[in-house]
PDB file of C-alpha atoms in Angstrom:
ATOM      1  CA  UNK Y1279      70.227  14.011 -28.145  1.00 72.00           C
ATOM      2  CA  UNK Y1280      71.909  12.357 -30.850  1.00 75.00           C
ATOM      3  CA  UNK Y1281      70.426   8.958 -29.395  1.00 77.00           C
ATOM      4  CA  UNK Y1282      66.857  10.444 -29.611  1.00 81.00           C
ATOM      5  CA  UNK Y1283      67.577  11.484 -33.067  1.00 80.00           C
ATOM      6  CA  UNK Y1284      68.194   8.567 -34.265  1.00 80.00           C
ATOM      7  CA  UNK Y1285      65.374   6.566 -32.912  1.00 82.00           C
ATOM      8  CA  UNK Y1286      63.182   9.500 -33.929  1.00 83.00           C
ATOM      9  CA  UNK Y1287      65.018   8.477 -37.347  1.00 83.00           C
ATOM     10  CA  UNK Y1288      64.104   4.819 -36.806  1.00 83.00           C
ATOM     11  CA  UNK Y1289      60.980   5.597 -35.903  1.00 86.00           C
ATOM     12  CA  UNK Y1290      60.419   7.498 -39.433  1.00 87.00           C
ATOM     13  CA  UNK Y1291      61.435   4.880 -41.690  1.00 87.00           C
ATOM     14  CA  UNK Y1292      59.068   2.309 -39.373  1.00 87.00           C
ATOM     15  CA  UNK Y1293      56.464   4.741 -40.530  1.00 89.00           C
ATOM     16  CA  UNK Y1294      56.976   4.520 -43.744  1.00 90.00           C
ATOM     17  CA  UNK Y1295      56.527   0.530 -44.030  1.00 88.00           C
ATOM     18  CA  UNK Y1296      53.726   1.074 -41.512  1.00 89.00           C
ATOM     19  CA  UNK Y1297      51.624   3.536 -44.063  1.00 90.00           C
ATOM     20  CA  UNK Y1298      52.834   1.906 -47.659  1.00 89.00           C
ATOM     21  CA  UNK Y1299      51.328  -1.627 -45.965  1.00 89.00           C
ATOM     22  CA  UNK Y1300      48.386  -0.083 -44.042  1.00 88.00           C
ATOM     23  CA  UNK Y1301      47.416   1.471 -47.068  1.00 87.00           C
ATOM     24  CA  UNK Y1302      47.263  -0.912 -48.884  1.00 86.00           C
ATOM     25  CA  UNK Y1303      45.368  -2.597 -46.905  1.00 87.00           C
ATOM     26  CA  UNK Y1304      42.606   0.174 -46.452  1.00 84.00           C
ATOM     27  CA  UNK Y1305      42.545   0.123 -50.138  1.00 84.00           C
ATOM     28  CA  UNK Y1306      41.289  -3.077 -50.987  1.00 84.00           C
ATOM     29  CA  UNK Y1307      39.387  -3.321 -47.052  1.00 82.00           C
ATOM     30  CA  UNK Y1308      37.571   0.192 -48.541  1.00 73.00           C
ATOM     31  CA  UNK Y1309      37.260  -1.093 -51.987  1.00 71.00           C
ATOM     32  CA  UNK Y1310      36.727  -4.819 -52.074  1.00 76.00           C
ATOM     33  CA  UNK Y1311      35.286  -5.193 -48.603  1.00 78.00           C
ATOM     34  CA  UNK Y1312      38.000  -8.114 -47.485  1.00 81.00           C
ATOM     35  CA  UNK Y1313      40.665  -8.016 -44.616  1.00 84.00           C
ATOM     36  CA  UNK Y1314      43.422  -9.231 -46.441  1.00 87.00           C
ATOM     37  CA  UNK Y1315      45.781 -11.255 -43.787  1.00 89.00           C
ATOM     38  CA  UNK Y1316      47.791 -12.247 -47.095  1.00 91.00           C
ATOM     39  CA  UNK Y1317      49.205  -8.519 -47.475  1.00 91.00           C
ATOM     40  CA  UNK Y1318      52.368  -9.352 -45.107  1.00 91.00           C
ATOM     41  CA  UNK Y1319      53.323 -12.640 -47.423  1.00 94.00           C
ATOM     42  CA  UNK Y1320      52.944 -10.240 -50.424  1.00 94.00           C
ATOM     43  CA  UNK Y1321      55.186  -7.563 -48.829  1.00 94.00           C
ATOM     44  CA  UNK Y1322      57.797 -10.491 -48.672  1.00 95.00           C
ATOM     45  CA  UNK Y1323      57.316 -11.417 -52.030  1.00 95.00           C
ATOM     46  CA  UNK Y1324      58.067  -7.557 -53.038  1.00 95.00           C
ATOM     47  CA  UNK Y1325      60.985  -8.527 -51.477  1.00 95.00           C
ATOM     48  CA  UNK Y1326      62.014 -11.299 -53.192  1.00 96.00           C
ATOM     49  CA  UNK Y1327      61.420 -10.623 -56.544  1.00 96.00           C
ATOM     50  CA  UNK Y1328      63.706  -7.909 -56.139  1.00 95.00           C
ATOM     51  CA  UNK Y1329      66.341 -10.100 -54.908  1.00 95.00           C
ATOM     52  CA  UNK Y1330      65.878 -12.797 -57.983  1.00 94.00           C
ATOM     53  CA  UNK Y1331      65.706  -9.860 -60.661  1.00 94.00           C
ATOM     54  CA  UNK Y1332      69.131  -9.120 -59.413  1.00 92.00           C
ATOM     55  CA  UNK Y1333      70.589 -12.377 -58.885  1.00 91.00           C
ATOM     56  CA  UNK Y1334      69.034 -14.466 -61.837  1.00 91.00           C
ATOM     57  CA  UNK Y1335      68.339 -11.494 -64.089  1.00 89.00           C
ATOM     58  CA  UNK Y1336      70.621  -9.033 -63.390  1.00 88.00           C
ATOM     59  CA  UNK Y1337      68.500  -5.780 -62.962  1.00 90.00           C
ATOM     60  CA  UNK Y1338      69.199  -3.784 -60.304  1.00 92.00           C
ATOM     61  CA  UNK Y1339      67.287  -1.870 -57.465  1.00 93.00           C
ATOM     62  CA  UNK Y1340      65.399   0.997 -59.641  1.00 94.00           C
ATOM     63  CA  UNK Y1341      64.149  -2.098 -62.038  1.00 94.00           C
ATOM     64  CA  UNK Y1342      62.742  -3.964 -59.012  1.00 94.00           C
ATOM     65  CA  UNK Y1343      61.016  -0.766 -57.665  1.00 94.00           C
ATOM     66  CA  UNK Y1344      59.073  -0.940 -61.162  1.00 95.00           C
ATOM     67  CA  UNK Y1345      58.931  -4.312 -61.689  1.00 95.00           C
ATOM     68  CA  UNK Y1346      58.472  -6.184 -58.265  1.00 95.00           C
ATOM     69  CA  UNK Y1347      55.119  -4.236 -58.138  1.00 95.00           C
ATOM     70  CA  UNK Y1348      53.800  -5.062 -61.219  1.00 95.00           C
ATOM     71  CA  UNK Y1349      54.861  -8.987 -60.579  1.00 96.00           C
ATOM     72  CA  UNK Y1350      52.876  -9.210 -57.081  1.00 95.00           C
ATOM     73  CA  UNK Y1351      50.130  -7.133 -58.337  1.00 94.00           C
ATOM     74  CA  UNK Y1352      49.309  -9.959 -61.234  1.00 95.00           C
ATOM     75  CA  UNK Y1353      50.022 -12.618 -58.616  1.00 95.00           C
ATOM     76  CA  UNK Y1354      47.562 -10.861 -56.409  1.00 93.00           C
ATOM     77  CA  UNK Y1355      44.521 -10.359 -59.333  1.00 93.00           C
ATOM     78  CA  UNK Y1356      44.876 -14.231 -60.168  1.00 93.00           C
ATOM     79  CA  UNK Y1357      44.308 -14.909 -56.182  1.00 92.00           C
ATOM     80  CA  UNK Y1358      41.672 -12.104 -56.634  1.00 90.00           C
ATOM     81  CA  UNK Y1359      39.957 -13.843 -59.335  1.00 90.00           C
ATOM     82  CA  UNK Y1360      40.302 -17.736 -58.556  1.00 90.00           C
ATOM     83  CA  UNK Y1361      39.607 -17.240 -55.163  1.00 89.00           C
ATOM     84  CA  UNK Y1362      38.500 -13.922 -53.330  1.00 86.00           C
ATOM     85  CA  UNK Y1363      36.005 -13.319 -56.060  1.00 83.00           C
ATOM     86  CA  UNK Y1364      33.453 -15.955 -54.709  1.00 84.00           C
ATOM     87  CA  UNK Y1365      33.750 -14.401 -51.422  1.00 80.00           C
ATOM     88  CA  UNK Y1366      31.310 -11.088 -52.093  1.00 73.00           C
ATOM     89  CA  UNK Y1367      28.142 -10.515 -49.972  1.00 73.00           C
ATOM     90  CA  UNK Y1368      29.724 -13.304 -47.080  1.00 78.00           C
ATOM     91  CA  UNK Y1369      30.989 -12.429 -43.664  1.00 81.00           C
ATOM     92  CA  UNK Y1370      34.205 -10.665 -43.184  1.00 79.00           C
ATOM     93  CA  UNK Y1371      35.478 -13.919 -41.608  1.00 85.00           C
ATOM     94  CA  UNK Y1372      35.107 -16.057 -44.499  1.00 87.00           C
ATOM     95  CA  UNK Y1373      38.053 -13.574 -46.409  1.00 85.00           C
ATOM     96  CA  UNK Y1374      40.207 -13.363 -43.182  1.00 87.00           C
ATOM     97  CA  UNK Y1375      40.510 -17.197 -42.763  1.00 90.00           C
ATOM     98  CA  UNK Y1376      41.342 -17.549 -46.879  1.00 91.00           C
ATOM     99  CA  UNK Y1377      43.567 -14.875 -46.443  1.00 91.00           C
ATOM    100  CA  UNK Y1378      45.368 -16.291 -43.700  1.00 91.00           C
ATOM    101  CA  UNK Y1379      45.493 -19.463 -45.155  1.00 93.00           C
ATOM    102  CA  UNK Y1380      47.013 -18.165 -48.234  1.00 93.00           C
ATOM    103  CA  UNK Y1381      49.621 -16.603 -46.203  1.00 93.00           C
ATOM    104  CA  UNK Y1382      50.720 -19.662 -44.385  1.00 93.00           C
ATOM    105  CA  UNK Y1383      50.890 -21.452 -47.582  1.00 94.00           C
ATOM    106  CA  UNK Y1384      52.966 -18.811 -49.267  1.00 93.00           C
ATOM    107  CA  UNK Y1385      55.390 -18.414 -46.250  1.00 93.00           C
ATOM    108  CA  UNK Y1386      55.893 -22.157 -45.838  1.00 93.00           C
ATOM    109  CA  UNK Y1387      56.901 -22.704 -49.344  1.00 93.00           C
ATOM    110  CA  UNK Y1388      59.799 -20.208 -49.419  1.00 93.00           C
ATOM    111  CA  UNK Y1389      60.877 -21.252 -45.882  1.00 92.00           C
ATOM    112  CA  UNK Y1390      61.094 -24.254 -46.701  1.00 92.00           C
ATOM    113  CA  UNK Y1391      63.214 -23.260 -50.129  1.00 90.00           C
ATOM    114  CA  UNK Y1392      65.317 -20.430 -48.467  1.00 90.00           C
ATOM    115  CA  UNK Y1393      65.518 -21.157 -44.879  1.00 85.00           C
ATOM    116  CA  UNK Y1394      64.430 -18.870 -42.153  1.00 81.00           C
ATOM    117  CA  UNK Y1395      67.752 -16.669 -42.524  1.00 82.00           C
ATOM    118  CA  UNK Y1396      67.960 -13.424 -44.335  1.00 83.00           C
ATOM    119  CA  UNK Y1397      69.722 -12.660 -47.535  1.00 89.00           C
ATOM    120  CA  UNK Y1398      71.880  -9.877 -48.380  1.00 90.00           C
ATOM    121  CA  UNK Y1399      70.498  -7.125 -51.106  1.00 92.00           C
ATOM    122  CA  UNK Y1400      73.076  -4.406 -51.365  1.00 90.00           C
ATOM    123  CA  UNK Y1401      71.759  -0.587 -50.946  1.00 91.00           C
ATOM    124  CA  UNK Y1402      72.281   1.161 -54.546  1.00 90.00           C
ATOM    125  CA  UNK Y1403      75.130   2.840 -55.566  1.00 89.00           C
ATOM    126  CA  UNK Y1404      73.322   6.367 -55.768  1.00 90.00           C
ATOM    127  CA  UNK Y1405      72.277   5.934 -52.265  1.00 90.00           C
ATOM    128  CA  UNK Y1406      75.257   5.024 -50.311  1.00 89.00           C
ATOM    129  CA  UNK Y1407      76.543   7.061 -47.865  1.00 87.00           C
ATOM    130  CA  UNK Y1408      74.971   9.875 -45.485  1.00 86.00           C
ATOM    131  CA  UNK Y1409      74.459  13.571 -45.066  1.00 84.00           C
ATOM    132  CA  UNK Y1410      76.155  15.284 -42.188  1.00 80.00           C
ATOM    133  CA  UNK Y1411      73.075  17.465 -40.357  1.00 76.00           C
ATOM    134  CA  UNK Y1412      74.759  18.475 -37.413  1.00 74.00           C
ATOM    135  CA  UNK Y1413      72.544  17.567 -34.913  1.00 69.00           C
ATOM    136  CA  UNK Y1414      72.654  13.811 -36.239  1.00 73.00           C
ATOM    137  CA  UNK Y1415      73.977  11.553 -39.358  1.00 79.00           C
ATOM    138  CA  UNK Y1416      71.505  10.585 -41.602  1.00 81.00           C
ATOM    139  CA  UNK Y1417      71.968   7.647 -44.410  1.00 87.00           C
ATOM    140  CA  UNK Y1418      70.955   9.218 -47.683  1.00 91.00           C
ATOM    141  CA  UNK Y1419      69.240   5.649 -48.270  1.00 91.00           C
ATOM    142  CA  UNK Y1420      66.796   5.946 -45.177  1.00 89.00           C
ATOM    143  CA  UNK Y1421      66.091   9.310 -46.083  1.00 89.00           C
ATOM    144  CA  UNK Y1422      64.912   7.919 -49.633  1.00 92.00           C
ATOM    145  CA  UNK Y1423      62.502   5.477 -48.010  1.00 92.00           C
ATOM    146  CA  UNK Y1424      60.708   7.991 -46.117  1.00 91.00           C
ATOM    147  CA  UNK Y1425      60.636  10.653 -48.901  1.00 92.00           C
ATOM    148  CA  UNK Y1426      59.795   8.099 -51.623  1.00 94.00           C
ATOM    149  CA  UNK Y1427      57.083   5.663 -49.057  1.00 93.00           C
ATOM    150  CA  UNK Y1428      55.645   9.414 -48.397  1.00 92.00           C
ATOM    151  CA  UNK Y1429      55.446  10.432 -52.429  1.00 94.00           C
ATOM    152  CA  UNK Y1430      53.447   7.215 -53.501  1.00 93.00           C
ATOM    153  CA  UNK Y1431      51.055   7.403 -50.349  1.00 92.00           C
ATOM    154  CA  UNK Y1432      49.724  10.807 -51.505  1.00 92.00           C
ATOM    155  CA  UNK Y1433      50.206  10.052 -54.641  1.00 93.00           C
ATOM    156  CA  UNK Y1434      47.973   6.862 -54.093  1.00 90.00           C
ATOM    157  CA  UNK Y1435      45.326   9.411 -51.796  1.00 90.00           C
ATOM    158  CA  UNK Y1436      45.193  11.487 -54.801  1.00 91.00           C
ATOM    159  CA  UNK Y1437      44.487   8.918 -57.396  1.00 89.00           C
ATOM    160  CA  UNK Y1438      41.603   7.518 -55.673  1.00 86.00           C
ATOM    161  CA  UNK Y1439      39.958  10.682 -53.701  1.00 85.00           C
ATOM    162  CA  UNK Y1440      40.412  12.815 -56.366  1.00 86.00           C
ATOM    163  CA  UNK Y1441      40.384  11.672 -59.789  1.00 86.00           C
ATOM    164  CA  UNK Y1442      37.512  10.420 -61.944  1.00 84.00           C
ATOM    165  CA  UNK Y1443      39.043   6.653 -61.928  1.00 80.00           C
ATOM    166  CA  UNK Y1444      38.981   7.099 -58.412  1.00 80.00           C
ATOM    167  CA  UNK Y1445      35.222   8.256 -58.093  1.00 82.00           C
ATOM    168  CA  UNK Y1446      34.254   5.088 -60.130  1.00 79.00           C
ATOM    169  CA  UNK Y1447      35.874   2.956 -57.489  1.00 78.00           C
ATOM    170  CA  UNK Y1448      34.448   4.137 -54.758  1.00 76.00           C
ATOM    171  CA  UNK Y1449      30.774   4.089 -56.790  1.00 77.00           C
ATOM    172  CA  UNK Y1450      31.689   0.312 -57.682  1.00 73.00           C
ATOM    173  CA  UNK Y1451      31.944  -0.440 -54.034  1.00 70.00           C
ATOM    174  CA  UNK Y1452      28.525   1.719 -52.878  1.00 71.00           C
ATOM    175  CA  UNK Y1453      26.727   0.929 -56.271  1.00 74.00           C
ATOM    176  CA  UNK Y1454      27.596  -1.688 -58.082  1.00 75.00           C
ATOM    177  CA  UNK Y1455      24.748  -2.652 -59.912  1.00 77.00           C
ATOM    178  CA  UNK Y1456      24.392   1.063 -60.875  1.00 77.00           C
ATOM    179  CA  UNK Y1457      27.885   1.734 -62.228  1.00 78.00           C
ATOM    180  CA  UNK Y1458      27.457  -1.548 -64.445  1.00 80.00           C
ATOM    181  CA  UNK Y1459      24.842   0.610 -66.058  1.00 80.00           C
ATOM    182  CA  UNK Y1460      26.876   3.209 -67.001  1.00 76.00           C
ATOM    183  CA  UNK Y1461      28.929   0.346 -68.829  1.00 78.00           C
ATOM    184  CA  UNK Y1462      32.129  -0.135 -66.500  1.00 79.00           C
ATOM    185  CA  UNK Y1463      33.406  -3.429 -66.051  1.00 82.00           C
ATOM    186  CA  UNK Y1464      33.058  -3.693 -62.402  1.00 81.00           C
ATOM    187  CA  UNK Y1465      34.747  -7.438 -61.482  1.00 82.00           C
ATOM    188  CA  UNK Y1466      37.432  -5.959 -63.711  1.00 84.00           C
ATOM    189  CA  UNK Y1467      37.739  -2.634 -61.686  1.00 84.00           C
ATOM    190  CA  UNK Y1468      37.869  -5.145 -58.424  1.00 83.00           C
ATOM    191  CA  UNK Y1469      40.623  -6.938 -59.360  1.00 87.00           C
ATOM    192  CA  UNK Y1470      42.584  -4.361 -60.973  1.00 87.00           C
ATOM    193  CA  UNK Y1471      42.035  -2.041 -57.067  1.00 86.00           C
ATOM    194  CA  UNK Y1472      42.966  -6.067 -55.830  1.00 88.00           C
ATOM    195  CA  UNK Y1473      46.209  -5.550 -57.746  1.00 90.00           C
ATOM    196  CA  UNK Y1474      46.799  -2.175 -56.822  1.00 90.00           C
ATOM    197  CA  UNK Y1475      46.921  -2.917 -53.183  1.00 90.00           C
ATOM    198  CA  UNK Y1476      48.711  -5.502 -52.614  1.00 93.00           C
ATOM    199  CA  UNK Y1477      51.690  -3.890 -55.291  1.00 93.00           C
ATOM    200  CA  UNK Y1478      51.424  -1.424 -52.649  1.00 93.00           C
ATOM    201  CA  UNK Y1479      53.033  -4.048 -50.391  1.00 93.00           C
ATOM    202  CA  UNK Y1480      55.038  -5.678 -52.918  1.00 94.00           C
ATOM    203  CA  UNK Y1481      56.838  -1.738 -53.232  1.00 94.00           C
ATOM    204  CA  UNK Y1482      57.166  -1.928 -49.785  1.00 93.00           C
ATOM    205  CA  UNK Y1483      58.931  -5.116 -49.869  1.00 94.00           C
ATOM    206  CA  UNK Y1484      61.765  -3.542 -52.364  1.00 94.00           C
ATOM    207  CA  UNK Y1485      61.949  -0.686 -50.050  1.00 94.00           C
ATOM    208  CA  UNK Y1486      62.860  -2.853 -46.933  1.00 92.00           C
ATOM    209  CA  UNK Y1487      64.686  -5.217 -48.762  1.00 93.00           C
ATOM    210  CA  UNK Y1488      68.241  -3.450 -48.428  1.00 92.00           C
ATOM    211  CA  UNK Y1489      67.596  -2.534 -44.608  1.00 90.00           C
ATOM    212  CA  UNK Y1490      66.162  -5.877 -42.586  1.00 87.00           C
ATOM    213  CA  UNK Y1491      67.337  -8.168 -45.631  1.00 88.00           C
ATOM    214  CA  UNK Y1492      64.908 -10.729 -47.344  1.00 93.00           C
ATOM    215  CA  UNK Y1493      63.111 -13.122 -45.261  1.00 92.00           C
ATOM    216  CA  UNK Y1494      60.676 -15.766 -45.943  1.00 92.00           C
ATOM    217  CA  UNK Y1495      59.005 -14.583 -42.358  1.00 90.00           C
ATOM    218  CA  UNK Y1496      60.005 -10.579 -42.655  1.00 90.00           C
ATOM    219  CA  UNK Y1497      55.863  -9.961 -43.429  1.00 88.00           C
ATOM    220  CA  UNK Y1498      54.755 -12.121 -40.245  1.00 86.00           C
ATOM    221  CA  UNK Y1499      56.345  -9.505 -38.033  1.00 77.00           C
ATOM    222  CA  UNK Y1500      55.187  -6.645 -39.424  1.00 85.00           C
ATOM    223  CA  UNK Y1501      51.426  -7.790 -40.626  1.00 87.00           C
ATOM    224  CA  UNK Y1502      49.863  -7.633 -36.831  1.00 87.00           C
ATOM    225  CA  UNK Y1503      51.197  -3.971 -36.149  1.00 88.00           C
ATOM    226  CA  UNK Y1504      50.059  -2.906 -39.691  1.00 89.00           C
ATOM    227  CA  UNK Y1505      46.627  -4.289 -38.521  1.00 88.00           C
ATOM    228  CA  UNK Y1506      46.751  -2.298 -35.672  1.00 88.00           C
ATOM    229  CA  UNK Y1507      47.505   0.539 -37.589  1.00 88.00           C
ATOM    230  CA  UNK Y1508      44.777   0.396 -40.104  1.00 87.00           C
ATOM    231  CA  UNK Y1509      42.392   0.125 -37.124  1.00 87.00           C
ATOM    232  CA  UNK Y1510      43.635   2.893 -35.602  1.00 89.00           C
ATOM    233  CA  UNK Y1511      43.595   5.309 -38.657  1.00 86.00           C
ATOM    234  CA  UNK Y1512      39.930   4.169 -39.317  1.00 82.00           C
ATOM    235  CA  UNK Y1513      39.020   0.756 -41.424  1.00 77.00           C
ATOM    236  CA  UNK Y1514      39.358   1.715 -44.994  1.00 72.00           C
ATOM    237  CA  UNK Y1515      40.221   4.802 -44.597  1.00 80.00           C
ATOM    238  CA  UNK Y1516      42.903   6.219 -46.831  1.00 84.00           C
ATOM    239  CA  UNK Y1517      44.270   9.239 -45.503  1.00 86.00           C
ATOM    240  CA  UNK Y1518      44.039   7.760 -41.635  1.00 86.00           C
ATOM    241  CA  UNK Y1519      46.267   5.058 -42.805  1.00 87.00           C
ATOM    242  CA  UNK Y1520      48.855   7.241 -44.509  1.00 89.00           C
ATOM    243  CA  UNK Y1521      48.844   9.594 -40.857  1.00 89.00           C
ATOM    244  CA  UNK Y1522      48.754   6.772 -38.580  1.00 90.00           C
ATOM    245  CA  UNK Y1523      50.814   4.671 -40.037  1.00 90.00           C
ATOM    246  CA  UNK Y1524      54.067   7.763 -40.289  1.00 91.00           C
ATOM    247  CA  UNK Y1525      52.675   9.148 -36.458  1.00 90.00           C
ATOM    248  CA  UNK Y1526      52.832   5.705 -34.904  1.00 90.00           C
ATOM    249  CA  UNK Y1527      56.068   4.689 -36.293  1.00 89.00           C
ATOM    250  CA  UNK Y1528      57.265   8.260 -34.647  1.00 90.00           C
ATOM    251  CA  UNK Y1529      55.495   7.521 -31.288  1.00 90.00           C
ATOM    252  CA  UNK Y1530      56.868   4.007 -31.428  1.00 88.00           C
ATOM    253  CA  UNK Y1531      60.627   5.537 -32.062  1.00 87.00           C
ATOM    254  CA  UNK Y1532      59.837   7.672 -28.938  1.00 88.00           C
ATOM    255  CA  UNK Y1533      59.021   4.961 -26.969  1.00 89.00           C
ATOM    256  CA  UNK Y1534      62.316   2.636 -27.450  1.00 86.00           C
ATOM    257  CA  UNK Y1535      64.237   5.890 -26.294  1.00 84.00           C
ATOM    258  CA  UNK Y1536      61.998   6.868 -23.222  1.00 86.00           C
ATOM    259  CA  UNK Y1537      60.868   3.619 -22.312  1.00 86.00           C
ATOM    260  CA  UNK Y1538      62.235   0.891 -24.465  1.00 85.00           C
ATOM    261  CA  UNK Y1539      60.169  -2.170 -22.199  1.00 85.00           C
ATOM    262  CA  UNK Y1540      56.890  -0.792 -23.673  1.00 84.00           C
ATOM    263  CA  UNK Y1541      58.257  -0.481 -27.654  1.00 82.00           C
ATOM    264  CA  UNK Y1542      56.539  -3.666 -28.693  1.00 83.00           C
ATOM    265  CA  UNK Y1543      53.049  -3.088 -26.973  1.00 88.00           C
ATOM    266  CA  UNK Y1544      52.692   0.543 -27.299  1.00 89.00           C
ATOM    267  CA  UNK Y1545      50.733   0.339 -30.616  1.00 89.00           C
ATOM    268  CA  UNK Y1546      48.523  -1.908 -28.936  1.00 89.00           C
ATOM    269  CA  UNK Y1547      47.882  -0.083 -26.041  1.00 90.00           C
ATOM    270  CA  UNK Y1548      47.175   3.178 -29.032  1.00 90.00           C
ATOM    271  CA  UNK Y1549      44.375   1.003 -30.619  1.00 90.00           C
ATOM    272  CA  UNK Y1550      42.801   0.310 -27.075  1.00 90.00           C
ATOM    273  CA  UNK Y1551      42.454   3.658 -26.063  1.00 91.00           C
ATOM    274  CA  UNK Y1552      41.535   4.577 -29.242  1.00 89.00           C
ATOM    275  CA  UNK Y1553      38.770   2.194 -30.051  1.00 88.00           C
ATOM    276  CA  UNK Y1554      37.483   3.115 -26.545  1.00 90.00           C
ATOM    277  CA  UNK Y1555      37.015   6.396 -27.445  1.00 88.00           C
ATOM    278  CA  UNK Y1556      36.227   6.388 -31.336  1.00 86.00           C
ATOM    279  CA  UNK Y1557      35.162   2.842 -32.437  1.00 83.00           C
ATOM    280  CA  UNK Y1558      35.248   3.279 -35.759  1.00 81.00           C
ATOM    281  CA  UNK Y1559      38.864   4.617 -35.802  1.00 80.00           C
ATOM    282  CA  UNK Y1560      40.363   8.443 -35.812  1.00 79.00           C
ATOM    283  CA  UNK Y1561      39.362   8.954 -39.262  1.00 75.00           C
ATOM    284  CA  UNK Y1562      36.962   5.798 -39.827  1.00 64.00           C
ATOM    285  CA  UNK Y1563      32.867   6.404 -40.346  1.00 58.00           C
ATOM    286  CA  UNK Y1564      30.327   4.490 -38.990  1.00 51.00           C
ATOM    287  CA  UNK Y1565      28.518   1.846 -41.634  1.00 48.00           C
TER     288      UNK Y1565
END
């Protein structure tokens, strides 16, 4: 039992990178209309801005979870801007293949600085250690990531399903041409939802920084399940993401202890069935 309990564990703290980067992802797919295949090189650049703000600038963990955001967010509103901008009214396909391209190029230039190896960035202080539950051991800093990656999904749910900013973003994305008339700067509320998102994955980043270490290639593995996730919860859907993205990570924990030779594909073989069924995703609408 203890062995299921801690892949249940596993599977928990999968979830969590799973929804922070699927949502994300819904956010600017629901807002801005583009499948951003750049959000896994922005999760790694979370990552790494972490890791120099401790090593050139000497602030620490709870700095980077602030900062690291913020930082990727303005890198991601100057892509937004220069490049994604000129990309409204055209086929999805034209945003995928920039994205992806954007990705490569961003992943290539700090493997070829810092090497396909990870580096070391030490857990913090205040979240060493573990808590004795008595069915299992859990590390108080894994327990963080869930709690935390759980906090700022609803948090993020809230914000844009249930707050007047919110309402004017989704009216931007319907409307456009009828929000500009109630004087809102719409290519500015864009690129600000632009920024939001992929911060989203740059938080991320921070978060998995101190458990799988910072890796130039550490979004490549992760950016095809996140996919899978997103189309599973229901393309730009916000709340699907957040429950997928926690349920799947469970069911993929589940897996490795039942029947570890279908771990890898079992996500896959989720969005199969479930696209057979409901094409437009558990939670998705039709257009």
């Amino acid at each position: 039992m203890q062995a299921l309990y801690a892949q249940l564990l596993v599977g928990l703290i999968n979830g969590s990178f799973y929804a922070l980067l699927s949502l994300g992802l819904a956010v600017i797919f629901g807002m801005l209309n583009i499948i951003n295949f750049a959000h896994g090189a922005l999760y790694m650049m979370g990552a790494f801005v972490a890791y120099f703000l401790l090593n050139l600038a000497g602030l620490n963990y709870w700095w980077a979870l602030l900062v690291a955001p913020v930082v990727v967010g303005i890198f991601g509103m100057i892509l937004e801007r220069t490049m994604l901008q000129w990309l409204t009214g055209l086929d999805h396909l034209y945003g995928l293949l920039l994205t992806f391209g954007i990705a490569l190029i961003v992943q290539g230039v700090f493997q070829n600085y810092f090497g396909s190896s990870g580096l070391p960035y030490a857990i913090p202080d205040q979240l060493k250690g573990g808590v004795n539950l008595g069915f299992m051991f859990l590390p108080i800093y894994r327990g963080w990531v869930v709690v935390f990656s759980l906090v700022v999904c609803l948090a993020t749910w809230y914000l844009i399903e249930k707050t007047q900013l919110g309402a004017y973003l989704r009216a931007a994305t319907e409307n456009p041409t009828l929000v500009r008339a109630f004087g809102i700067n719409v290519p500015r509320m864009i690129t600000l939802t632009y920024g939001l998102g992929v911060g989203l994955a740059a938080l991320a980043g921070v978060l998995s920084a101190p458990i799988n270490q910072v890796r130039p290639l550490m979004g490549a593995d992760l950016i095809i399940v996140v996919f899978a996730v997103v189309v599973i919860g229901g393309m730009g859907s916000i709340m699907g993401s957040i429950i997928t993205g926690f349920a799947l990570g469970v069911i993929e924990g589940l897996t490795k202890y039942f029947y570890p030779e279908a771990s890898n594909t079992v996500v896959f073989v989720l969005m199969v069935l479930v696209l057979l069924v409901k094409p437009t995703g558990l939670t998705g609408r039709a257009a």
